[in-house]
XYZ file of C-alpha atoms in Angstrom:
645
model
C -22.859 -34.597 -11.499
C -21.135 -36.194 -14.419
C -22.409 -36.904 -17.986
C -22.453 -40.656 -19.086
C -22.041 -41.682 -22.863
C -23.009 -45.379 -22.651
C -24.523 -45.946 -25.954
C -21.682 -46.590 -28.437
C -22.481 -44.774 -31.704
C -21.710 -45.314 -35.300
C -19.783 -42.141 -36.047
C -17.805 -39.490 -33.946
C -20.135 -36.572 -35.147
C -23.083 -38.666 -33.531
C -21.294 -40.276 -30.717
C -22.081 -38.124 -27.777
C -25.008 -35.926 -26.819
C -23.493 -32.629 -25.980
C -26.663 -31.144 -24.790
C -26.635 -33.422 -21.867
C -23.228 -32.108 -20.724
C -23.399 -30.025 -17.475
C -20.930 -27.370 -16.148
C -19.782 -28.761 -12.577
C -18.416 -25.411 -11.247
C -18.735 -21.847 -12.288
C -17.169 -19.160 -10.328
C -16.975 -15.419 -10.710
C -14.149 -13.031 -11.519
C -12.656 -12.466 -14.801
C -9.112 -11.584 -13.876
C -6.469 -14.461 -14.081
C -6.082 -15.796 -10.511
C -4.153 -19.107 -10.036
C -5.579 -19.805 -6.583
C -9.363 -19.295 -7.682
C -8.523 -21.656 -10.809
C -6.986 -24.421 -8.461
C -9.930 -24.088 -5.979
C -12.665 -24.465 -8.933
C -10.544 -27.605 -10.183
C -10.561 -29.173 -6.613
C -14.143 -28.658 -6.138
C -14.691 -30.653 -9.259
C -12.294 -33.407 -8.218
C -14.712 -34.354 -5.260
C -17.299 -35.601 -7.991
C -15.027 -37.254 -10.487
C -15.076 -40.961 -11.107
C -11.963 -43.184 -11.936
C -13.299 -43.379 -15.597
C -12.231 -42.468 -19.126
C -13.864 -39.406 -20.238
C -13.124 -35.752 -21.664
C -12.989 -32.595 -19.717
C -13.473 -28.958 -20.739
C -11.587 -26.078 -18.824
C -13.810 -22.891 -18.955
C -13.252 -19.373 -17.882
C -15.727 -17.177 -16.156
C -17.807 -16.446 -19.213
C -17.990 -20.103 -20.081
C -15.708 -20.028 -23.030
C -13.604 -23.245 -23.504
C -9.979 -22.782 -22.568
C -8.861 -26.269 -23.126
C -10.110 -29.769 -24.049
C -8.557 -32.776 -22.720
C -9.144 -36.644 -22.419
C -8.210 -39.065 -19.703
C -7.945 -42.767 -19.042
C -9.024 -41.873 -15.388
C -10.504 -38.613 -15.121
C -10.014 -38.073 -11.373
C -6.302 -38.885 -11.668
C -5.824 -36.643 -14.659
C -7.689 -33.582 -13.348
C -5.874 -33.803 -10.154
C -2.708 -33.089 -11.947
C -3.841 -29.563 -12.542
C -3.824 -28.707 -8.887
C -0.205 -29.317 -8.764
C 0.805 -26.060 -10.190
C 4.505 -26.249 -9.383
C 4.703 -29.250 -11.920
C 3.013 -27.419 -14.723
C 4.588 -25.668 -17.406
C 3.910 -21.873 -17.647
C 1.495 -22.519 -20.592
C -0.800 -24.530 -18.325
C -0.293 -22.479 -15.271
C -1.832 -19.571 -17.471
C -4.811 -21.805 -18.366
C -5.467 -22.743 -14.709
C -5.305 -19.182 -13.619
C -8.319 -18.465 -15.994
C -10.179 -21.560 -15.193
C -13.579 -20.978 -13.292
C -15.561 -24.070 -14.479
C -15.246 -27.550 -16.077
C -17.621 -29.688 -18.073
C -17.078 -33.478 -17.722
C -18.318 -36.137 -20.151
C -17.592 -39.832 -19.393
C -17.083 -42.507 -22.010
C -16.953 -46.316 -22.369
C -13.413 -46.405 -23.257
C -10.177 -44.167 -23.594
C -10.427 -44.603 -27.386
C -13.934 -43.041 -27.464
C -12.625 -40.315 -25.353
C -9.729 -39.538 -27.885
C -12.324 -39.331 -30.661
C -14.564 -37.057 -28.590
C -11.468 -34.737 -27.784
C -10.734 -34.316 -31.407
C -14.269 -33.467 -32.235
C -14.578 -30.868 -29.443
C -11.176 -29.122 -30.101
C -12.453 -28.830 -33.770
C -15.843 -27.254 -32.599
C -14.661 -24.919 -29.951
C -11.037 -24.302 -31.108
C -9.701 -23.624 -27.512
C -6.733 -21.240 -27.172
C -4.629 -23.907 -25.257
C -4.967 -26.980 -27.595
C -3.024 -27.638 -30.681
C -5.305 -26.603 -33.650
C -5.333 -27.954 -37.083
C -5.321 -24.555 -38.873
C -5.928 -25.914 -42.282
C -9.015 -27.869 -41.609
C -11.038 -27.322 -44.646
C -12.676 -30.622 -46.120
C -10.539 -32.542 -48.621
C -11.936 -33.306 -52.010
C -12.752 -36.871 -53.244
C -13.676 -38.729 -56.482
C -17.152 -40.103 -56.371
C -18.696 -42.599 -58.682
C -22.317 -42.381 -57.949
C -24.246 -45.640 -58.025
C -27.941 -44.199 -57.665
C -28.408 -44.011 -61.334
C -28.282 -46.682 -64.119
C -25.454 -44.868 -65.634
C -22.949 -43.956 -62.836
C -21.773 -40.461 -62.779
C -18.089 -39.410 -61.764
C -17.641 -36.233 -59.808
C -15.584 -34.093 -57.321
C -17.119 -34.289 -53.740
C -16.440 -32.420 -50.673
C -18.160 -32.709 -47.295
C -20.302 -35.515 -45.843
C -20.322 -38.679 -47.761
C -24.253 -39.142 -48.024
C -24.548 -39.927 -51.623
C -24.693 -43.518 -52.604
C -21.602 -44.710 -54.443
C -17.760 -45.266 -54.160
C -15.563 -42.533 -52.774
C -11.904 -42.280 -53.589
C -9.428 -39.930 -51.796
C -8.494 -37.892 -50.095
C -6.733 -35.670 -52.837
C -4.564 -33.003 -51.573
C -6.261 -30.240 -53.647
C -9.092 -29.559 -55.950
C -6.639 -29.113 -58.937
C -5.431 -32.571 -58.581
C -8.931 -33.950 -58.465
C -9.854 -31.884 -61.651
C -6.853 -33.129 -63.603
C -7.441 -36.678 -62.352
C -11.140 -36.751 -63.400
C -10.447 -35.241 -66.715
C -7.990 -38.205 -67.404
C -10.470 -40.587 -66.158
C -13.003 -39.322 -68.506
C -10.748 -39.863 -71.498
C -9.949 -43.339 -70.093
C -13.319 -44.712 -69.292
C -15.728 -42.098 -71.062
C -17.898 -41.852 -68.001
C -20.460 -38.905 -67.873
C -20.000 -36.147 -65.502
C -23.381 -34.249 -66.102
C -26.076 -33.842 -63.430
C -29.043 -36.111 -63.677
C -31.331 -33.410 -64.862
C -29.112 -32.523 -67.680
C -28.694 -36.149 -68.547
C -32.564 -36.497 -68.599
C -33.156 -33.447 -71.002
C -30.681 -34.636 -73.720
C -31.835 -35.586 -77.127
C -28.301 -35.427 -78.784
C -24.793 -35.928 -77.558
C -23.145 -32.915 -75.854
C -19.749 -31.548 -76.523
C -18.011 -34.193 -74.197
C -18.949 -36.886 -76.572
C -17.497 -34.962 -79.349
C -14.021 -34.569 -77.772
C -14.303 -38.101 -76.576
C -14.590 -37.598 -73.011
C -18.048 -39.190 -72.583
C -19.724 -42.293 -74.125
C -23.110 -40.222 -74.390
C -25.321 -42.920 -72.326
C -27.849 -40.098 -72.202
C -28.808 -40.670 -75.993
C -28.002 -44.486 -76.029
C -24.782 -44.447 -77.873
C -23.649 -47.081 -75.345
C -25.576 -49.870 -73.788
C -26.318 -50.182 -70.241
C -24.226 -53.406 -70.025
C -21.068 -51.798 -71.907
C -21.354 -48.626 -69.628
C -21.351 -50.836 -66.567
C -18.126 -52.555 -67.986
C -16.610 -49.143 -68.099
C -17.495 -48.375 -64.475
C -16.270 -51.738 -63.430
C -12.807 -50.875 -65.070
C -12.848 -47.495 -63.432
C -13.333 -49.000 -60.001
C -10.474 -51.403 -60.571
C -8.321 -48.689 -61.776
C -9.023 -46.298 -58.712
C -8.842 -49.331 -56.422
C -5.330 -50.020 -57.409
C -5.570 -52.610 -60.271
C -4.391 -50.123 -62.778
C -1.820 -52.507 -64.335
C -4.674 -55.121 -64.876
C -6.881 -52.565 -66.524
C -4.055 -51.284 -68.785
C -3.427 -54.936 -69.927
C -7.219 -55.499 -70.536
C -7.250 -52.356 -72.726
C -4.145 -53.302 -74.624
C -5.751 -56.872 -75.431
C -9.036 -55.215 -76.439
C -7.093 -52.804 -78.803
C -4.986 -55.773 -80.328
C -8.252 -57.577 -80.878
C -9.928 -54.580 -82.609
C -6.696 -54.213 -84.843
C -6.740 -57.779 -85.845
C -10.419 -57.547 -86.670
C -9.655 -54.351 -88.877
C -11.872 -52.286 -86.576
C -9.293 -49.391 -86.744
C -11.731 -46.789 -85.593
C -12.306 -48.703 -82.304
C -8.446 -49.567 -81.883
C -7.803 -45.689 -82.232
C -10.381 -45.001 -79.397
C -8.672 -47.815 -77.312
C -5.251 -46.256 -78.113
C -6.448 -42.863 -76.626
C -7.759 -44.531 -73.679
C -4.398 -46.304 -72.985
C -2.670 -42.991 -73.440
C -4.813 -41.549 -70.724
C -4.014 -44.417 -68.429
C -0.256 -43.836 -68.920
C -0.734 -40.242 -68.324
C -2.396 -40.863 -64.820
C 0.232 -43.506 -63.878
C 2.898 -41.105 -65.005
C 1.838 -38.382 -62.917
C 0.711 -40.283 -59.865
C 2.809 -43.533 -59.699
C 4.890 -44.047 -56.592
C 7.807 -46.353 -56.345
C 6.827 -48.399 -53.247
C 6.469 -52.201 -54.092
C 3.370 -53.650 -52.386
C 2.329 -50.463 -50.684
C -1.347 -50.526 -49.804
C -3.552 -47.632 -49.166
C -1.552 -45.595 -46.730
C -1.059 -41.954 -45.391
C 2.571 -40.864 -44.570
C 3.200 -38.193 -42.054
C 6.617 -36.300 -41.111
C 7.488 -33.461 -39.092
C 9.930 -30.443 -39.012
C 10.724 -27.908 -36.400
C 12.362 -24.607 -36.356
C 12.297 -21.627 -34.119
C 9.281 -22.905 -32.269
C 7.281 -23.421 -35.444
C 6.164 -27.045 -36.654
C 5.380 -28.166 -40.069
C 3.642 -31.632 -40.671
C 3.908 -33.086 -44.170
C 1.196 -35.511 -45.414
C 1.354 -37.846 -48.272
C -1.702 -39.670 -49.557
C -1.212 -43.078 -51.286
C -4.149 -44.885 -52.593
C -3.826 -48.205 -54.667
C -0.144 -47.633 -55.291
C -0.830 -44.059 -56.599
C 0.116 -40.721 -55.131
C -2.957 -38.558 -54.617
C -1.046 -35.605 -53.602
C 0.648 -34.113 -50.544
C 0.131 -31.108 -48.393
C 1.878 -29.286 -45.597
C 0.133 -28.428 -42.440
C 1.162 -25.848 -39.773
C -0.538 -26.622 -36.553
C -1.070 -23.672 -33.929
C -0.473 -23.164 -30.349
C 2.370 -25.786 -30.110
C 4.348 -23.854 -27.619
C 6.293 -26.190 -25.171
C 4.927 -29.375 -26.578
C 6.910 -32.425 -27.885
C 6.460 -33.024 -31.639
C 5.208 -36.529 -31.090
C 2.493 -34.913 -28.897
C 1.742 -32.382 -31.616
C 1.543 -35.100 -34.465
C -0.862 -37.371 -32.353
C -3.254 -34.459 -31.668
C -3.099 -33.328 -35.268
C -3.684 -36.852 -36.399
C -6.821 -37.223 -34.222
C -8.333 -33.997 -35.558
C -7.265 -34.794 -39.166
C -8.957 -38.262 -39.161
C -12.180 -36.594 -37.600
C -13.108 -35.565 -41.254
C -10.974 -38.052 -43.429
C -11.558 -41.708 -43.351
C -8.216 -43.263 -42.249
C -6.430 -45.883 -44.369
C -5.177 -49.355 -42.824
C -1.624 -48.230 -42.917
C -0.125 -44.921 -41.513
C 3.681 -44.300 -41.710
C 5.277 -41.773 -39.396
C 8.912 -40.594 -38.893
C 8.464 -40.639 -35.035
C 6.861 -42.277 -32.180
C 3.631 -41.161 -30.686
C 2.883 -41.006 -27.171
C -0.210 -43.262 -27.373
C 0.115 -44.815 -31.062
C -1.898 -48.016 -29.795
C -4.646 -45.977 -28.433
C -5.040 -43.852 -31.694
C -4.822 -47.101 -33.818
C -7.746 -48.517 -31.586
C -10.018 -45.111 -32.004
C -9.431 -45.263 -35.740
C -10.246 -49.002 -36.315
C -14.081 -48.329 -36.629
C -13.727 -45.715 -39.233
C -11.127 -47.578 -41.346
C -13.266 -50.777 -41.270
C -10.518 -52.895 -39.594
C -7.168 -52.858 -37.858
C -5.023 -49.764 -38.466
C -1.258 -50.131 -38.344
C 0.595 -47.131 -37.261
C 4.415 -47.708 -37.721
C 7.832 -46.147 -38.285
C 9.436 -47.874 -41.050
C 13.172 -48.832 -40.609
C 14.061 -50.044 -43.957
C 13.291 -50.435 -47.696
C 10.869 -48.334 -49.779
C 8.651 -47.229 -46.957
C 11.489 -45.695 -45.085
C 12.599 -43.887 -48.442
C 8.945 -42.490 -48.669
C 9.202 -41.194 -44.904
C 12.426 -39.697 -45.499
C 11.181 -37.996 -48.598
C 8.083 -36.696 -46.420
C 10.614 -35.338 -43.856
C 12.670 -33.461 -46.402
C 9.291 -32.005 -47.760
C 8.324 -31.026 -44.252
C 11.536 -29.045 -43.575
C 11.367 -27.348 -47.056
C 7.770 -26.358 -46.487
C 8.727 -24.946 -43.030
C 11.529 -22.752 -44.546
C 9.069 -21.464 -47.194
C 6.547 -20.760 -44.625
C 9.068 -18.844 -42.363
C 10.361 -16.973 -45.278
C 7.018 -15.988 -46.464
C 5.705 -15.206 -42.940
C 8.798 -12.920 -42.450
C 8.018 -10.979 -45.654
C 4.342 -11.169 -44.890
C 4.751 -9.722 -41.349
C 7.001 -6.835 -42.659
C 4.308 -5.867 -45.232
C 1.459 -6.132 -42.667
C 3.502 -3.701 -40.366
C 4.276 -1.486 -43.022
C 0.543 -1.306 -44.105
C -0.532 -0.791 -40.443
C 1.905 2.164 -40.355
C 0.498 3.600 -43.622
C -3.162 3.202 -42.592
C -2.296 4.684 -39.031
C -3.328 1.548 -37.292
C -1.984 0.181 -34.053
C -1.165 -3.613 -34.412
C -4.266 -4.842 -36.236
C -5.138 -8.245 -36.128
C -8.477 -8.061 -38.102
C -9.217 -6.181 -41.290
C -12.557 -6.100 -43.054
C -12.984 -5.313 -46.724
C -16.709 -4.450 -48.006
C -18.120 -4.295 -51.443
C -21.555 -4.433 -53.043
C -22.789 -5.923 -56.347
C -25.733 -5.991 -58.458
C -26.931 -5.546 -62.131
C -29.210 -2.557 -62.757
C -30.513 -2.917 -59.339
C -31.290 -6.603 -59.302
C -30.051 -9.445 -56.985
C -28.111 -6.968 -55.040
C -26.164 -8.053 -52.234
C -23.112 -6.910 -50.038
C -20.165 -8.937 -48.929
C -17.317 -8.705 -46.652
C -13.859 -10.531 -46.507
C -11.534 -10.593 -43.695
C -7.779 -10.717 -43.402
C -5.128 -10.949 -40.589
C -1.357 -11.086 -40.354
C -1.257 -14.553 -41.638
C -3.553 -14.032 -44.602
C -7.289 -14.237 -45.545
C -9.600 -15.668 -42.876
C -12.036 -17.353 -45.269
C -14.090 -18.860 -42.490
C -15.112 -15.370 -41.348
C -16.347 -14.202 -44.869
C -19.849 -13.064 -44.961
C -22.395 -11.888 -47.551
C -25.784 -9.940 -46.997
C -28.903 -9.998 -49.368
C -29.974 -6.276 -49.644
C -33.512 -6.077 -48.306
C -34.410 -2.499 -47.518
C -32.001 -0.184 -49.529
C -32.849 0.961 -53.094
C -30.854 -1.641 -55.053
C -29.489 0.868 -57.542
C -28.289 3.180 -54.602
C -24.650 2.016 -53.790
C -24.532 4.268 -50.664
C -27.939 3.037 -49.198
C -26.781 -0.495 -49.725
C -23.400 0.106 -48.125
C -25.278 1.715 -45.086
C -27.704 -1.362 -44.759
C -24.753 -3.664 -44.869
C -22.835 -1.677 -42.124
C -26.048 -1.314 -39.906
C -26.697 -5.060 -40.174
C -23.041 -6.144 -39.706
C -22.230 -4.077 -36.551
C -25.872 -3.889 -35.046
C -25.279 -7.855 -34.819
C -21.665 -7.170 -33.421
C -23.111 -5.004 -30.660
C -25.719 -7.589 -29.729
C -23.342 -10.668 -29.637
C -20.160 -9.259 -28.553
C -20.875 -5.736 -26.949
C -17.440 -5.998 -24.821
C -15.638 -6.671 -27.902
C -13.484 -9.382 -26.427
C -14.587 -12.302 -28.592
C -12.572 -11.334 -31.728
C -15.808 -10.203 -33.824
C -14.674 -6.597 -34.111
C -12.344 -5.237 -36.686
C -9.471 -3.112 -36.193
C -10.054 -1.497 -39.627
C -12.785 -1.271 -42.268
C -11.758 -0.903 -45.736
C -14.425 0.240 -48.031
C -14.305 -0.338 -51.969
C -15.195 3.154 -53.022
C -14.519 6.789 -52.487
C -15.605 9.718 -50.517
C -19.436 8.855 -50.975
C -19.024 5.319 -49.675
C -16.876 6.752 -46.773
C -19.693 9.180 -45.838
C -22.578 6.460 -45.946
C -20.432 4.102 -43.746
C -19.470 6.666 -41.397
C -23.095 7.869 -40.927
C -24.407 4.409 -40.409
C -21.858 3.564 -37.756
C -22.404 6.897 -35.867
C -26.145 6.210 -35.801
C -25.278 2.871 -34.065
C -22.995 4.602 -31.799
C -19.864 3.183 -33.235
C -17.129 5.883 -33.734
C -14.004 4.359 -32.887
C -13.559 1.763 -35.861
C -11.076 3.002 -38.150
C -12.510 3.770 -41.557
C -10.543 3.913 -44.846
C -11.880 4.146 -48.482
C -9.860 2.685 -51.382
C -10.774 4.263 -54.850
C -9.229 4.256 -58.157
C -6.539 6.928 -58.720
C -6.673 10.137 -60.745
C -6.258 8.111 -64.113
C -9.098 5.611 -63.032
C -6.505 2.998 -62.097
C -4.835 2.771 -65.120
C -1.507 3.605 -63.686
C -1.927 1.099 -61.004
C -2.411 3.928 -58.217
C -5.095 3.999 -55.620
C -6.292 6.905 -53.414
C -7.120 6.053 -49.777
C -9.385 8.303 -48.182
C -9.651 8.744 -44.589
C -12.577 10.010 -42.275
C -11.102 13.494 -41.685
C -10.789 14.227 -45.306
C -7.226 13.489 -45.886
C -6.082 11.426 -48.920
C -2.991 9.321 -49.164
C -1.226 7.424 -52.031
C 1.563 4.871 -52.261
C 4.246 4.442 -54.880
C 3.241 2.323 -57.767
C 5.839 -0.413 -56.956
C 4.859 -0.522 -53.176
C 4.561 -4.046 -51.813
C 2.132 -2.336 -49.302
C -0.135 -1.116 -52.330
C 0.179 -4.604 -53.877
C -1.125 -6.083 -50.562
C -3.902 -3.627 -50.419
C -4.912 -4.137 -53.936
C -5.036 -7.875 -53.450
C -7.446 -7.267 -50.504
C -9.791 -5.330 -52.651
C -9.463 -7.890 -55.489
C -10.422 -10.600 -52.908
C -13.547 -8.923 -51.927
C -14.413 -8.268 -55.754
C -13.893 -11.882 -56.336
C -16.083 -12.907 -53.503
C -19.000 -10.715 -53.995
C -19.030 -11.115 -57.772
C -19.072 -15.057 -57.385
C -21.881 -14.694 -54.698
C -23.840 -12.384 -57.075
C -23.502 -14.687 -59.912
C -24.545 -17.664 -57.750
C -27.665 -15.705 -56.741
C -28.417 -14.747 -60.293
C -28.099 -18.322 -61.439
C -30.532 -19.458 -58.886
C -33.042 -16.716 -59.784
C -32.704 -17.965 -63.449
C -33.383 -21.525 -62.910
C -36.181 -20.903 -60.372
C -39.768 -21.975 -61.360
C -42.979 -20.122 -60.494
C -44.131 -23.487 -59.037
C -41.575 -22.895 -56.115
C -44.041 -20.348 -54.729
C -46.598 -23.071 -54.062
C -46.312 -24.282 -50.436
C -46.262 -27.918 -49.745
C -45.453 -29.012 -53.220
C -41.839 -30.608 -53.367
C -39.529 -31.119 -56.297
C -41.011 -34.600 -57.367
C -44.490 -33.016 -57.866
C -43.259 -29.919 -59.574
C -41.320 -31.984 -62.094
C -44.334 -34.137 -62.773
C -46.542 -31.119 -63.371
C -44.028 -29.599 -65.769
C -43.486 -32.780 -67.614
C -47.281 -33.144 -68.110
C -48.104 -29.692 -68.927
C -44.799 -28.360 -70.467
C -44.713 -25.041 -68.864
C -45.810 -23.314 -65.549
C -48.184 -21.014 -67.193
C -50.160 -24.108 -68.416
C -50.107 -25.434 -64.946
C -51.632 -22.078 -63.686
C -54.258 -22.210 -66.410
C -55.278 -25.938 -65.949
C -58.619 -26.941 -64.552
C -58.852 -28.996 -61.343
C -59.751 -32.073 -63.584
C -56.777 -31.740 -65.770
C -54.425 -31.351 -62.712
C -55.907 -34.488 -61.103
C -55.068 -36.516 -64.398
C -51.367 -35.596 -64.393
C -49.238 -38.652 -63.567
C -47.998 -38.953 -59.892
C -50.570 -35.967 -58.818
C -52.985 -36.885 -56.156
C -56.179 -35.249 -55.694
C -55.006 -33.341 -52.501
C -51.946 -32.061 -54.474
C -54.083 -31.132 -57.369
C -56.393 -29.229 -55.047
C -53.518 -27.300 -53.507
C -52.086 -26.235 -56.647
C -55.551 -25.202 -58.072
C -56.421 -23.265 -54.771
C -53.116 -21.353 -54.970
C -53.914 -19.966 -58.394
C -57.551 -19.538 -57.946
C -58.093 -18.476 -54.264
C -61.569 -17.578 -55.079
C -62.519 -21.068 -56.096
């Protein structure tokens, strides 16, 4: 039985119904066995069509080992039965394979997109992985308001408006937005803040907003500023500069020196943006540039983002699991995953050929809104840009290897100090509350290559007394490891830590130890990190072990700095989470407790009555007279506050 994806969709995320996918073969035995793997694949071959599609190799537990795509599924999967022709990496994969899932597609281009989507979802151990896959920031000019708002945006592009990006980092977006506010005086505040203003805010005073909230600018004039901003971000920066220069000259001739000075400041902001982002490539449209470097089995991919003739930043990527693969193959797999989240430009420049460049271009055509050109420039400014990206890739890889070498050394020395055997995952815990309110616990996770931010967790304290740090730590540990015992009892899914670091002293250590012993978990190493004898003023820390021993490190020890950084990271994470929770509580309304009443009705009630207490005291007839409140809504609100009638 084979899945069929016959309905071409709009976007990769909605393209295929994965719930329909069916495992074709599932065998027993968890030990690697090449003969058993080949047998499972051969049984699948009998059912496969000669059609495009995607296949998933799975082990005995059903975990995905590898995702691949094929122009002809039967021919491609048959290759895995010829084990003598497979590299060692794929022979290991076949020896673990016990089942396969097949999804057919309408074309090979669709199969390529689905392959990238599934690799990002399952992160299989035998596929090339884009490790740095966090979303890129964009600049968004929202169009769902009479006065468009400029803002930074990450994630799905659901809001109405114009998106500009990607930018390489949040810092580059913030710098650009600040300069654009000076240049175009566009508002950055939320709609609710905008609606509440009765006088200009500080941004108007420092000439970074035109204060449309209090009618300091007309809708038409603000629309003209928005039009100029779109032109500037769309690549017409020189035309916008000339337009502002003409307006400044006209203001000076009319002796309107205040307006001329304001236009002069805007012109300086435009010059700043161009000076920091301009790129010397005549006629270069929106384009992405990729170049690779390889050394000692490691690969770096450097990306430049060019939009409208402006350099919107660059970033180096270090894909994982590239053993035994050609760099062109790695680059193609990387690009397919990269453009799963980022809209592709119409031009992509590379430093090397791809195995299936035409197929990738065809797959990206829909998302790009037209034909995508993938090329290797041979001369001129484009070739110089690719050469620059190649140099950057080599330098980034050298830095990475130097950092990895020193990082690996510190990690080994830390393991020796903490008496651990080759740890791969260390979890650090802390709690936060203010006089018992809004209490929560948090965990950060670190590995040999750094912090694993997608593994961070936080817990709202439910049962413990929220002014009892020991009880809060016990609750966090009970919930964390209770769930781990349910979801990964065999400890083979990477969810169990090799060490637990607790921010605290002997008391916290005893609380955590008791909680884990109650769960029957007695083999996870526990260490508490506490301030030294002078309360940390001398940079010393005391490390408490479960058997009562205490150890310290020299003040200038790299291992001490590393452990302090881990402790500081959990502080940052838990305090940030606590601050966010506290802010939500401050802005919460008593009306939020009324079931079935949405934000629009709550807003209408508050605008009409002024405060939540007046809504509570209002009679039914008064509630019904509020604008936008129906009789049914009024009855719901009244009954909530007057359950006796």
